[in-house]
Coordinates of C-alpha atoms in Angstrom, one line a residue:
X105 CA -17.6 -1.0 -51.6
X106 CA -14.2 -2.5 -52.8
X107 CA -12.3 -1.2 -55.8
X108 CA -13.1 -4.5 -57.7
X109 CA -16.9 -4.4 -56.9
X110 CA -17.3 -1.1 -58.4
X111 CA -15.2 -2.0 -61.5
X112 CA -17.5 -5.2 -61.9
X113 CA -20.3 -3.0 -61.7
X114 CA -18.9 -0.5 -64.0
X115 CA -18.1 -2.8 -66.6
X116 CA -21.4 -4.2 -66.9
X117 CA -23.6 -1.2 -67.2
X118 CA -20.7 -0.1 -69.6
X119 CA -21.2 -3.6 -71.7
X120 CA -25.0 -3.3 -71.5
X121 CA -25.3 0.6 -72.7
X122 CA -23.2 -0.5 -75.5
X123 CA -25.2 -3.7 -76.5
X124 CA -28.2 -0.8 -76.7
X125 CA -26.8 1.4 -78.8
X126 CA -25.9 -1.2 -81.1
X127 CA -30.0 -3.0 -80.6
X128 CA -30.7 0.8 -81.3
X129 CA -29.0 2.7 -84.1
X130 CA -31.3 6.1 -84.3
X131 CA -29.7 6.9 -80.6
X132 CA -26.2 6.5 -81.4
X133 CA -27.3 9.3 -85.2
X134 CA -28.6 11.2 -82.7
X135 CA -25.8 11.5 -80.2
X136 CA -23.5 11.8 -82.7
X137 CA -25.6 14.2 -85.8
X138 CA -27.7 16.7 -83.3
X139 CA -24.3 18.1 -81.8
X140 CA -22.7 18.7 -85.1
X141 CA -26.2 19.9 -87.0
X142 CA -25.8 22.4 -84.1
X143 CA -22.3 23.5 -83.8
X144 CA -23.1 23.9 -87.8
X145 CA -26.0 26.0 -87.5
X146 CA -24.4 28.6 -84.5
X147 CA -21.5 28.4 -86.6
X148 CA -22.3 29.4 -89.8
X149 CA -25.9 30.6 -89.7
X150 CA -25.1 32.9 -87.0
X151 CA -21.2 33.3 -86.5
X152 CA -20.7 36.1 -88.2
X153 CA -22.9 38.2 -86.1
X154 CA -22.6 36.8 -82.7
X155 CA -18.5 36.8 -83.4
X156 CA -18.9 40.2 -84.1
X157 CA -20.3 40.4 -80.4
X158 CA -17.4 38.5 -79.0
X159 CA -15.1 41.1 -80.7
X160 CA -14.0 39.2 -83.2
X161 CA -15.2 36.7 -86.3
X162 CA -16.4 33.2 -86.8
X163 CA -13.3 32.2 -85.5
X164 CA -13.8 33.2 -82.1
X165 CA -17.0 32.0 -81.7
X166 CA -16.3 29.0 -82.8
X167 CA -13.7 28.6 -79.7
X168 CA -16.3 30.4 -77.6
X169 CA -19.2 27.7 -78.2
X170 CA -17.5 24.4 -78.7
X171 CA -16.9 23.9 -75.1
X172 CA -21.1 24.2 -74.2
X173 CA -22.1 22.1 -77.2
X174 CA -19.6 19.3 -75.8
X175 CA -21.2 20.1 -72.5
X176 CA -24.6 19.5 -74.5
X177 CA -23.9 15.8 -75.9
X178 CA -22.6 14.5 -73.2
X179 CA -25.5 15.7 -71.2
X180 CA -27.6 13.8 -73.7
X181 CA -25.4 10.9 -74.1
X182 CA -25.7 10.6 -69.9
X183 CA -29.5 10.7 -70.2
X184 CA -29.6 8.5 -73.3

């Protein structure tokens, strides 16, 4: 497959994904809300105990679980 074949191809299922998260607005809340409702809820619900864990504070877990929750959503944006 040539370089400008697969760029064709590219740009199309780019163009449509786009045209259906604009035809269907609850998927782009959700791709963008349920990662942060998340980080929020690890964060702050339970940050002070599992930093305590790490061997630190919220701080550190904050820099300990932001890597797996953008891991996460773009898992669900791929099988959006």
């Amino acid at each position: 497959m040539s370089t400008a074949l697969a760029m064709r191809d590219s740009t199309t299922m780019i163009r449509r994904q786009l045209k259906r998260l604009i035809r269907y607005p609850s998927v782009t809340v959700q791709l963008v809300i349920m990662p942060v409702l998340v980080l929020l809820l690890f964060v702050y619900v339970f940050g002070g105990t599992l930093g305590a864990g790490l061997g630190g504070d919220r701080g550190d877990y904050v820099n300990y679980i932001v890597p797996g929750l953008l891991l996460m959503a773009a898992a669900m944006a791929v099988t959006g």
